[in-house]
PDB file of C-alpha atoms in Angstrom:
ATOM      1  CA  UNK A 886      -7.323  -6.899  25.623  1.00  0.00           C
ATOM      2  CA  UNK A 887      -4.337  -4.791  24.618  1.00  0.00           C
ATOM      3  CA  UNK A 888      -4.039  -4.053  20.938  1.00  0.00           C
ATOM      4  CA  UNK A 889      -7.577  -5.035  20.030  1.00  0.00           C
ATOM      5  CA  UNK A 890      -9.197  -1.936  18.578  1.00  0.00           C
ATOM      6  CA  UNK A 891     -12.921  -1.455  18.865  1.00  0.00           C
ATOM      7  CA  UNK A 892     -14.043  -0.383  15.374  1.00  0.00           C
ATOM      8  CA  UNK A 893     -16.614   1.830  17.055  1.00  0.00           C
ATOM      9  CA  UNK A 894     -13.716   3.941  18.357  1.00  0.00           C
ATOM     10  CA  UNK A 895     -12.686   4.784  14.798  1.00  0.00           C
ATOM     11  CA  UNK A 896     -14.608   7.233  12.582  1.00  0.00           C
ATOM     12  CA  UNK A 897     -17.217   5.591  10.354  1.00  0.00           C
ATOM     13  CA  UNK A 898     -16.707   5.975   6.567  1.00  0.00           C
ATOM     14  CA  UNK A 899     -19.161   8.875   6.236  1.00  0.00           C
ATOM     15  CA  UNK A 900     -17.513  10.665   9.148  1.00  0.00           C
ATOM     16  CA  UNK A 901     -14.105  10.071   7.590  1.00  0.00           C
ATOM     17  CA  UNK A 902     -15.222  11.784   4.393  1.00  0.00           C
ATOM     18  CA  UNK A 903     -16.768  14.691   6.289  1.00  0.00           C
ATOM     19  CA  UNK A 904     -13.638  15.192   8.379  1.00  0.00           C
ATOM     20  CA  UNK A 905     -11.412  15.085   5.300  1.00  0.00           C
ATOM     21  CA  UNK A 906     -13.658  17.565   3.472  1.00  0.00           C
ATOM     22  CA  UNK A 907     -13.715  19.889   6.502  1.00  0.00           C
ATOM     23  CA  UNK A 908      -9.927  19.859   6.893  1.00  0.00           C
ATOM     24  CA  UNK A 909      -9.333  20.297   3.166  1.00  0.00           C
ATOM     25  CA  UNK A 910     -11.917  23.066   2.964  1.00  0.00           C
ATOM     26  CA  UNK A 911     -10.248  25.052   5.753  1.00  0.00           C
ATOM     27  CA  UNK A 912      -6.890  24.587   4.017  1.00  0.00           C
ATOM     28  CA  UNK A 913      -8.198  25.913   0.705  1.00  0.00           C
ATOM     29  CA  UNK A 914     -10.003  28.809   2.372  1.00  0.00           C
ATOM     30  CA  UNK A 915      -6.818  29.884   4.166  1.00  0.00           C
ATOM     31  CA  UNK A 916      -4.814  29.675   0.933  1.00  0.00           C
ATOM     32  CA  UNK A 917      -7.401  31.686  -1.028  1.00  0.00           C
ATOM     33  CA  UNK A 918      -7.552  34.385   1.642  1.00  0.00           C
ATOM     34  CA  UNK A 919      -3.758  34.692   1.654  1.00  0.00           C
ATOM     35  CA  UNK A 920      -3.407  34.605  -2.149  1.00  0.00           C
ATOM     36  CA  UNK A 921      -6.105  37.154  -2.918  1.00  0.00           C
ATOM     37  CA  UNK A 922      -4.872  39.552  -0.263  1.00  0.00           C
ATOM     38  CA  UNK A 923      -8.408  40.440   0.750  1.00  0.00           C
ATOM     39  CA  UNK A 924      -7.456  40.571   4.401  1.00  0.00           C
ATOM     40  CA  UNK A 925      -4.734  42.631   6.037  1.00  0.00           C
ATOM     41  CA  UNK A 926      -2.105  40.829   8.101  1.00  0.00           C
ATOM     42  CA  UNK A 927      -3.911  42.235  11.127  1.00  0.00           C
ATOM     43  CA  UNK A 928      -6.783  39.847  10.362  1.00  0.00           C
ATOM     44  CA  UNK A 929      -5.137  37.181   8.223  1.00  0.00           C
ATOM     45  CA  UNK A 930      -2.595  35.873  10.751  1.00  0.00           C
ATOM     46  CA  UNK A 931      -5.090  35.344  13.615  1.00  0.00           C
ATOM     47  CA  UNK A 932      -7.557  33.771  11.198  1.00  0.00           C
ATOM     48  CA  UNK A 933      -5.178  31.241   9.645  1.00  0.00           C
ATOM     49  CA  UNK A 934      -3.594  30.382  13.000  1.00  0.00           C
ATOM     50  CA  UNK A 935      -7.139  29.867  14.272  1.00  0.00           C
ATOM     51  CA  UNK A 936      -7.770  27.572  11.314  1.00  0.00           C
ATOM     52  CA  UNK A 937      -4.549  25.715  12.170  1.00  0.00           C
ATOM     53  CA  UNK A 938      -5.712  25.242  15.760  1.00  0.00           C
ATOM     54  CA  UNK A 939      -9.111  24.038  14.584  1.00  0.00           C
ATOM     55  CA  UNK A 940      -7.595  21.590  12.095  1.00  0.00           C
ATOM     56  CA  UNK A 941      -5.108  20.378  14.674  1.00  0.00           C
ATOM     57  CA  UNK A 942      -7.912  19.848  17.181  1.00  0.00           C
ATOM     58  CA  UNK A 943      -9.743  17.621  14.702  1.00  0.00           C
ATOM     59  CA  UNK A 944      -6.558  15.656  13.892  1.00  0.00           C
ATOM     60  CA  UNK A 945      -5.833  15.113  17.594  1.00  0.00           C
ATOM     61  CA  UNK A 946      -9.367  14.144  18.566  1.00  0.00           C
ATOM     62  CA  UNK A 947     -10.552  12.160  15.571  1.00  0.00           C
ATOM     63  CA  UNK A 948      -7.517  11.062  13.542  1.00  0.00           C
ATOM     64  CA  UNK A 949      -5.131  10.341  16.403  1.00  0.00           C
ATOM     65  CA  UNK A 950      -8.067   9.034  18.400  1.00  0.00           C
ATOM     66  CA  UNK A 951      -6.923  10.787  21.571  1.00  0.00           C
ATOM     67  CA  UNK A 952     -10.520  11.376  22.636  1.00  0.00           C
ATOM     68  CA  UNK A 953     -10.340   7.754  23.783  1.00  0.00           C
ATOM     69  CA  UNK A 954      -6.843   8.101  25.294  1.00  0.00           C
ATOM     70  CA  UNK A 955      -5.764   8.701  28.892  1.00  0.00           C
ATOM     71  CA  UNK A 956      -6.234  12.295  29.993  1.00  0.00           C
ATOM     72  CA  UNK A 957      -2.491  12.971  30.426  1.00  0.00           C
ATOM     73  CA  UNK A 958      -1.771  12.091  26.803  1.00  0.00           C
ATOM     74  CA  UNK A 959      -4.733  13.971  25.403  1.00  0.00           C
ATOM     75  CA  UNK A 960      -3.910  17.068  27.474  1.00  0.00           C
ATOM     76  CA  UNK A 961      -0.227  16.945  26.470  1.00  0.00           C
ATOM     77  CA  UNK A 962      -0.905  17.035  22.743  1.00  0.00           C
ATOM     78  CA  UNK A 963      -3.717  19.589  23.014  1.00  0.00           C
ATOM     79  CA  UNK A 964      -1.497  21.682  25.302  1.00  0.00           C
ATOM     80  CA  UNK A 965       1.278  21.624  22.706  1.00  0.00           C
ATOM     81  CA  UNK A 966      -1.079  22.812  19.976  1.00  0.00           C
ATOM     82  CA  UNK A 967      -2.603  25.551  22.121  1.00  0.00           C
ATOM     83  CA  UNK A 968       0.799  26.785  23.309  1.00  0.00           C
ATOM     84  CA  UNK A 969       2.323  26.865  19.833  1.00  0.00           C
ATOM     85  CA  UNK A 970      -0.594  28.540  18.049  1.00  0.00           C
ATOM     86  CA  UNK A 971      -1.188  30.931  20.955  1.00  0.00           C
ATOM     87  CA  UNK A 972       2.398  32.134  21.261  1.00  0.00           C
ATOM     88  CA  UNK A 973       2.798  32.371  17.498  1.00  0.00           C
ATOM     89  CA  UNK A 974      -0.279  34.553  17.380  1.00  0.00           C
ATOM     90  CA  UNK A 975       1.514  36.985  19.671  1.00  0.00           C
ATOM     91  CA  UNK A 976       4.458  37.133  17.281  1.00  0.00           C
ATOM     92  CA  UNK A 977       2.308  38.879  14.648  1.00  0.00           C
ATOM     93  CA  UNK A 978       1.922  42.524  15.488  1.00  0.00           C
TER      94      UNK A 978
ATOM     95  CA  UNK B 495     -27.528  13.279  11.984  1.00  0.00           C
ATOM     96  CA  UNK B 496     -25.705   9.929  12.101  1.00  0.00           C
ATOM     97  CA  UNK B 497     -25.021   8.343  15.469  1.00  0.00           C
ATOM     98  CA  UNK B 498     -21.304   8.673  14.759  1.00  0.00           C
ATOM     99  CA  UNK B 499     -21.507  12.446  14.567  1.00  0.00           C
ATOM    100  CA  UNK B 500     -18.479  14.570  13.799  1.00  0.00           C
ATOM    101  CA  UNK B 501     -17.608  15.790  17.246  1.00  0.00           C
ATOM    102  CA  UNK B 502     -20.209  14.900  19.824  1.00  0.00           C
ATOM    103  CA  UNK B 503     -20.448  11.125  19.974  1.00  0.00           C
ATOM    104  CA  UNK B 504     -20.300   9.452  23.397  1.00  0.00           C
ATOM    105  CA  UNK B 505     -16.821   8.562  24.551  1.00  0.00           C
ATOM    106  CA  UNK B 506     -16.444   5.166  26.219  1.00  0.00           C
ATOM    107  CA  UNK B 507     -14.975   5.045  29.704  1.00  0.00           C
ATOM    108  CA  UNK B 508     -12.256   2.458  28.983  1.00  0.00           C
ATOM    109  CA  UNK B 509      -9.501   4.757  27.732  1.00  0.00           C
ATOM    110  CA  UNK B 510      -6.451   3.335  25.984  1.00  0.00           C
ATOM    111  CA  UNK B 511      -3.288   4.610  24.340  1.00  0.00           C
ATOM    112  CA  UNK B 512      -3.695   4.242  20.561  1.00  0.00           C
ATOM    113  CA  UNK B 513      -0.665   2.202  19.551  1.00  0.00           C
ATOM    114  CA  UNK B 514       2.622   1.711  21.325  1.00  0.00           C
ATOM    115  CA  UNK B 515       3.356   3.839  24.409  1.00  0.00           C
ATOM    116  CA  UNK B 516       7.035   4.085  23.452  1.00  0.00           C
ATOM    117  CA  UNK B 517       6.021   5.620  20.119  1.00  0.00           C
ATOM    118  CA  UNK B 518       3.897   8.178  21.957  1.00  0.00           C
ATOM    119  CA  UNK B 519       6.894   9.144  24.099  1.00  0.00           C
ATOM    120  CA  UNK B 520       8.825   9.608  20.844  1.00  0.00           C
ATOM    121  CA  UNK B 521       5.964  11.641  19.361  1.00  0.00           C
ATOM    122  CA  UNK B 522       5.839  13.936  22.407  1.00  0.00           C
ATOM    123  CA  UNK B 523       9.605  14.451  22.147  1.00  0.00           C
ATOM    124  CA  UNK B 524       9.258  15.272  18.439  1.00  0.00           C
ATOM    125  CA  UNK B 525       6.475  17.739  19.154  1.00  0.00           C
ATOM    126  CA  UNK B 526       8.649  19.393  21.793  1.00  0.00           C
ATOM    127  CA  UNK B 527      11.493  19.827  19.287  1.00  0.00           C
ATOM    128  CA  UNK B 528       9.203  21.281  16.621  1.00  0.00           C
ATOM    129  CA  UNK B 529       7.524  23.416  19.286  1.00  0.00           C
ATOM    130  CA  UNK B 530      10.826  25.013  20.296  1.00  0.00           C
ATOM    131  CA  UNK B 531      11.631  25.551  16.609  1.00  0.00           C
ATOM    132  CA  UNK B 532       8.277  27.292  16.064  1.00  0.00           C
ATOM    133  CA  UNK B 533       8.639  29.478  19.134  1.00  0.00           C
ATOM    134  CA  UNK B 534      12.145  30.574  18.142  1.00  0.00           C
ATOM    135  CA  UNK B 535      10.765  31.392  14.680  1.00  0.00           C
ATOM    136  CA  UNK B 536       8.004  33.419  16.331  1.00  0.00           C
ATOM    137  CA  UNK B 537      10.500  35.341  18.431  1.00  0.00           C
ATOM    138  CA  UNK B 538      12.603  36.272  15.408  1.00  0.00           C
ATOM    139  CA  UNK B 539       9.516  37.206  13.417  1.00  0.00           C
ATOM    140  CA  UNK B 540       8.344  39.420  16.259  1.00  0.00           C
ATOM    141  CA  UNK B 541      11.721  41.180  16.238  1.00  0.00           C
ATOM    142  CA  UNK B 542      11.833  41.764  12.480  1.00  0.00           C
ATOM    143  CA  UNK B 543       8.365  41.396  10.921  1.00  0.00           C
ATOM    144  CA  UNK B 544       9.290  43.275   7.724  1.00  0.00           C
ATOM    145  CA  UNK B 545      12.106  40.845   6.871  1.00  0.00           C
ATOM    146  CA  UNK B 546       9.924  37.793   7.417  1.00  0.00           C
ATOM    147  CA  UNK B 547       6.951  39.272   5.597  1.00  0.00           C
ATOM    148  CA  UNK B 548       9.166  40.070   2.602  1.00  0.00           C
ATOM    149  CA  UNK B 549      10.440  36.495   2.503  1.00  0.00           C
ATOM    150  CA  UNK B 550       6.934  35.050   2.793  1.00  0.00           C
ATOM    151  CA  UNK B 551       5.717  37.199  -0.096  1.00  0.00           C
ATOM    152  CA  UNK B 552       8.196  35.362  -2.325  1.00  0.00           C
ATOM    153  CA  UNK B 553       6.653  31.962  -1.538  1.00  0.00           C
ATOM    154  CA  UNK B 554       4.043  30.628  -3.936  1.00  0.00           C
ATOM    155  CA  UNK B 555       1.112  28.928  -2.260  1.00  0.00           C
ATOM    156  CA  UNK B 556       0.141  26.368  -4.914  1.00  0.00           C
ATOM    157  CA  UNK B 557       2.632  23.607  -4.060  1.00  0.00           C
ATOM    158  CA  UNK B 558       2.399  23.893  -0.261  1.00  0.00           C
ATOM    159  CA  UNK B 559      -1.401  23.959  -0.468  1.00  0.00           C
ATOM    160  CA  UNK B 560      -1.393  20.808  -2.611  1.00  0.00           C
ATOM    161  CA  UNK B 561       1.046  19.280  -0.154  1.00  0.00           C
ATOM    162  CA  UNK B 562      -1.275  20.040   2.750  1.00  0.00           C
ATOM    163  CA  UNK B 563      -4.128  18.358   0.890  1.00  0.00           C
ATOM    164  CA  UNK B 564      -1.900  15.334   0.204  1.00  0.00           C
ATOM    165  CA  UNK B 565      -0.915  14.941   3.865  1.00  0.00           C
ATOM    166  CA  UNK B 566      -4.542  15.302   4.950  1.00  0.00           C
ATOM    167  CA  UNK B 567      -5.539  12.676   2.385  1.00  0.00           C
ATOM    168  CA  UNK B 568      -2.790  10.401   3.713  1.00  0.00           C
ATOM    169  CA  UNK B 569      -4.085  10.874   7.238  1.00  0.00           C
ATOM    170  CA  UNK B 570      -7.649  10.129   6.154  1.00  0.00           C
ATOM    171  CA  UNK B 571      -6.420   6.999   4.371  1.00  0.00           C
ATOM    172  CA  UNK B 572      -4.581   5.676   7.399  1.00  0.00           C
ATOM    173  CA  UNK B 573      -7.652   6.284   9.577  1.00  0.00           C
ATOM    174  CA  UNK B 574      -9.555   4.133   7.092  1.00  0.00           C
ATOM    175  CA  UNK B 575      -6.776   1.531   7.300  1.00  0.00           C
ATOM    176  CA  UNK B 576      -7.018   1.328  11.097  1.00  0.00           C
ATOM    177  CA  UNK B 577     -10.780   0.838  10.875  1.00  0.00           C
ATOM    178  CA  UNK B 578     -10.422  -1.762   8.127  1.00  0.00           C
ATOM    179  CA  UNK B 579      -7.930  -3.820  10.139  1.00  0.00           C
ATOM    180  CA  UNK B 580     -10.089  -3.448  13.260  1.00  0.00           C
ATOM    181  CA  UNK B 581     -12.904  -4.990  11.225  1.00  0.00           C
ATOM    182  CA  UNK B 582     -10.454  -7.643   9.962  1.00  0.00           C
ATOM    183  CA  UNK B 583     -10.792  -6.420   6.367  1.00  0.00           C
ATOM    184  CA  UNK B 584      -7.220  -7.180   5.404  1.00  0.00           C
ATOM    185  CA  UNK B 585      -7.228  -6.319   1.712  1.00  0.00           C
ATOM    186  CA  UNK B 586      -9.005  -3.034   2.313  1.00  0.00           C
ATOM    187  CA  UNK B 587      -6.577  -2.193   5.113  1.00  0.00           C
ATOM    188  CA  UNK B 588      -3.556  -2.839   2.909  1.00  0.00           C
ATOM    189  CA  UNK B 589      -5.013  -0.690   0.126  1.00  0.00           C
ATOM    190  CA  UNK B 590      -5.552   2.214   2.509  1.00  0.00           C
ATOM    191  CA  UNK B 591      -1.977   1.876   3.757  1.00  0.00           C
ATOM    192  CA  UNK B 592      -0.794   1.970   0.152  1.00  0.00           C
ATOM    193  CA  UNK B 593      -2.915   5.097  -0.388  1.00  0.00           C
ATOM    194  CA  UNK B 594      -1.158   6.741   2.548  1.00  0.00           C
ATOM    195  CA  UNK B 595       2.219   5.934   1.028  1.00  0.00           C
ATOM    196  CA  UNK B 596       1.142   7.333  -2.346  1.00  0.00           C
ATOM    197  CA  UNK B 597       0.019  10.560  -0.689  1.00  0.00           C
ATOM    198  CA  UNK B 598       3.320  10.749   1.176  1.00  0.00           C
ATOM    199  CA  UNK B 599       5.236  10.091  -2.031  1.00  0.00           C
ATOM    200  CA  UNK B 600       3.328  12.885  -3.763  1.00  0.00           C
ATOM    201  CA  UNK B 601       4.203  15.208  -0.890  1.00  0.00           C
ATOM    202  CA  UNK B 602       7.898  14.392  -1.200  1.00  0.00           C
ATOM    203  CA  UNK B 603       7.911  14.968  -4.969  1.00  0.00           C
ATOM    204  CA  UNK B 604       6.191  18.351  -4.712  1.00  0.00           C
ATOM    205  CA  UNK B 605       8.365  19.396  -1.790  1.00  0.00           C
ATOM    206  CA  UNK B 606      11.495  18.401  -3.710  1.00  0.00           C
ATOM    207  CA  UNK B 607      10.325  20.538  -6.654  1.00  0.00           C
ATOM    208  CA  UNK B 608       9.689  23.486  -4.336  1.00  0.00           C
ATOM    209  CA  UNK B 609      13.039  23.172  -2.565  1.00  0.00           C
ATOM    210  CA  UNK B 610      14.845  22.582  -5.866  1.00  0.00           C
ATOM    211  CA  UNK B 611      13.436  25.865  -7.157  1.00  0.00           C
ATOM    212  CA  UNK B 612      14.721  27.686  -4.104  1.00  0.00           C
ATOM    213  CA  UNK B 613      18.190  26.164  -4.383  1.00  0.00           C
ATOM    214  CA  UNK B 614      18.265  26.977  -8.119  1.00  0.00           C
ATOM    215  CA  UNK B 615      17.446  30.589  -7.227  1.00  0.00           C
ATOM    216  CA  UNK B 616      20.532  30.652  -5.027  1.00  0.00           C
ATOM    217  CA  UNK B 617      18.688  30.549  -1.710  1.00  0.00           C
ATOM    218  CA  UNK B 618      20.688  28.905   1.062  1.00  0.00           C
ATOM    219  CA  UNK B 619      20.757  28.810   4.857  1.00  0.00           C
ATOM    220  CA  UNK B 620      22.905  31.929   4.698  1.00  0.00           C
ATOM    221  CA  UNK B 621      20.385  33.987   2.707  1.00  0.00           C
ATOM    222  CA  UNK B 622      18.886  35.576   5.825  1.00  0.00           C
ATOM    223  CA  UNK B 623      16.946  34.671   8.948  1.00  0.00           C
ATOM    224  CA  UNK B 624      13.690  33.912   7.157  1.00  0.00           C
ATOM    225  CA  UNK B 625      15.290  31.587   4.611  1.00  0.00           C
ATOM    226  CA  UNK B 626      17.315  29.885   7.330  1.00  0.00           C
ATOM    227  CA  UNK B 627      14.093  29.064   9.172  1.00  0.00           C
ATOM    228  CA  UNK B 628      12.228  28.190   5.973  1.00  0.00           C
ATOM    229  CA  UNK B 629      14.865  25.706   4.818  1.00  0.00           C
ATOM    230  CA  UNK B 630      15.532  24.237   8.266  1.00  0.00           C
ATOM    231  CA  UNK B 631      11.884  23.699   9.146  1.00  0.00           C
ATOM    232  CA  UNK B 632      10.737  22.363   5.792  1.00  0.00           C
ATOM    233  CA  UNK B 633      13.724  20.037   5.310  1.00  0.00           C
ATOM    234  CA  UNK B 634      13.437  18.780   8.903  1.00  0.00           C
ATOM    235  CA  UNK B 635       9.753  18.074   8.319  1.00  0.00           C
ATOM    236  CA  UNK B 636      10.554  16.467   4.933  1.00  0.00           C
ATOM    237  CA  UNK B 637      12.781  13.951   6.748  1.00  0.00           C
ATOM    238  CA  UNK B 638       9.914  13.157   9.106  1.00  0.00           C
ATOM    239  CA  UNK B 639       7.640  12.409   6.162  1.00  0.00           C
ATOM    240  CA  UNK B 640      10.314  10.032   4.854  1.00  0.00           C
ATOM    241  CA  UNK B 641      10.450   8.287   8.238  1.00  0.00           C
ATOM    242  CA  UNK B 642       6.654   8.138   8.347  1.00  0.00           C
ATOM    243  CA  UNK B 643       6.614   6.450   4.944  1.00  0.00           C
ATOM    244  CA  UNK B 644       9.206   3.911   6.085  1.00  0.00           C
ATOM    245  CA  UNK B 645       7.068   3.077   9.136  1.00  0.00           C
ATOM    246  CA  UNK B 646       3.877   2.761   7.072  1.00  0.00           C
ATOM    247  CA  UNK B 647       5.710   0.644   4.482  1.00  0.00           C
ATOM    248  CA  UNK B 648       6.941  -1.698   7.237  1.00  0.00           C
ATOM    249  CA  UNK B 649       3.394  -2.114   8.554  1.00  0.00           C
ATOM    250  CA  UNK B 650       2.090  -2.690   5.022  1.00  0.00           C
ATOM    251  CA  UNK B 651       4.747  -5.383   4.515  1.00  0.00           C
ATOM    252  CA  UNK B 652       3.795  -7.100   7.771  1.00  0.00           C
ATOM    253  CA  UNK B 653       0.121  -6.884   6.795  1.00  0.00           C
ATOM    254  CA  UNK B 654       0.923  -8.747   3.552  1.00  0.00           C
ATOM    255  CA  UNK B 655       2.127 -11.626   5.696  1.00  0.00           C
ATOM    256  CA  UNK B 656      -1.114 -11.614   7.669  1.00  0.00           C
ATOM    257  CA  UNK B 657       0.433 -10.059  10.793  1.00  0.00           C
ATOM    258  CA  UNK B 658      -2.802  -8.226  11.617  1.00  0.00           C
ATOM    259  CA  UNK B 659      -5.310 -10.891  10.591  1.00  0.00           C
ATOM    260  CA  UNK B 660      -7.716 -11.396  13.479  1.00  0.00           C
ATOM    261  CA  UNK B 661      -5.127 -10.195  15.945  1.00  0.00           C
ATOM    262  CA  UNK B 662      -3.981  -7.102  17.763  1.00  0.00           C
ATOM    263  CA  UNK B 663      -3.299  -4.192  15.433  1.00  0.00           C
ATOM    264  CA  UNK B 664      -0.926  -2.176  17.618  1.00  0.00           C
ATOM    265  CA  UNK B 665       1.477  -1.791  14.706  1.00  0.00           C
ATOM    266  CA  UNK B 666      -1.136  -0.160  12.485  1.00  0.00           C
ATOM    267  CA  UNK B 667      -2.242   2.197  15.256  1.00  0.00           C
ATOM    268  CA  UNK B 668       1.362   3.084  16.037  1.00  0.00           C
ATOM    269  CA  UNK B 669       2.154   3.895  12.408  1.00  0.00           C
ATOM    270  CA  UNK B 670      -1.051   5.941  12.193  1.00  0.00           C
ATOM    271  CA  UNK B 671      -0.124   7.920  15.308  1.00  0.00           C
ATOM    272  CA  UNK B 672       3.262   8.841  13.843  1.00  0.00           C
ATOM    273  CA  UNK B 673       1.748   9.807  10.496  1.00  0.00           C
ATOM    274  CA  UNK B 674      -0.816  12.035  12.206  1.00  0.00           C
ATOM    275  CA  UNK B 675       1.969  13.722  14.190  1.00  0.00           C
ATOM    276  CA  UNK B 676       3.719  14.561  10.908  1.00  0.00           C
ATOM    277  CA  UNK B 677       0.409  15.922   9.601  1.00  0.00           C
ATOM    278  CA  UNK B 678      -0.223  17.945  12.779  1.00  0.00           C
ATOM    279  CA  UNK B 679       3.199  19.598  12.614  1.00  0.00           C
ATOM    280  CA  UNK B 680       2.701  20.449   8.928  1.00  0.00           C
ATOM    281  CA  UNK B 681      -0.682  22.062   9.661  1.00  0.00           C
ATOM    282  CA  UNK B 682       1.046  24.546  11.989  1.00  0.00           C
ATOM    283  CA  UNK B 683       4.045  24.937   9.669  1.00  0.00           C
ATOM    284  CA  UNK B 684       1.832  25.630   6.643  1.00  0.00           C
ATOM    285  CA  UNK B 685      -0.037  28.374   8.493  1.00  0.00           C
ATOM    286  CA  UNK B 686       3.077  29.892  10.009  1.00  0.00           C
ATOM    287  CA  UNK B 687       5.532  29.919   7.104  1.00  0.00           C
ATOM    288  CA  UNK B 688       3.301  30.162   4.045  1.00  0.00           C
ATOM    289  CA  UNK B 689      -0.079  31.650   4.864  1.00  0.00           C
ATOM    290  CA  UNK B 690       0.155  34.012   7.850  1.00  0.00           C
ATOM    291  CA  UNK B 691       2.003  36.795   6.072  1.00  0.00           C
TER     292      UNK B 691
END
């Protein structure tokens, strides 16, 4: 029935906490690496854009719930993320 | 390892669009607009990396990092709200929606402080290519957070009246989808403008 959400399609409480901790951890790690200047831009930009792709992947799959969505919708949003992070990576030289 | 593992749980065959299809068309259009914005930024950065790097060095990371954590917390809260309403736990669902709004409100306050500091320092759209992109992108995103809060507030108000009690929860899913889009765009923006320097 349309609009009735199966609770099993949503992350369980423990998974919610783990996902939040994972996303927050990657955010803090990226900020620390940029602030301390331990990495040159040659390494920093690909790394943090990789983090952004990874975080975006988790948001799309688990938060947006597109893993349960029609393939066209899932592919559209993943395609956007891959295109944006990929092309932006090329802009750092 | 719990059955509901982080990434590898079985996906049921009956696929459905989470929330309203019209909202997803709007979300895809919004992503396209931000995508073009990001790609134009990338082109200009590729042409003049020294100018952009100099501008980025003047940005402090504390406020935008806190803002990223706030948006992620808001997203986590609205995921919890969707699950609560799916389980017909109305009070819990409303509290999680309120948590999302608080996180969004915190984001707006910190972003206003950050932007206020830039304006006080005399930075405007005319201060150079980097600052033009910085102000345009962050203010444009700011407005999307405001819209996201309005949508979540409307759903919270409907939930107070029992709109989602034992019924379809399309409205909650739709609001969650929009909020996650705002979060997704910020994740890329945070990396691009603030961190990748």
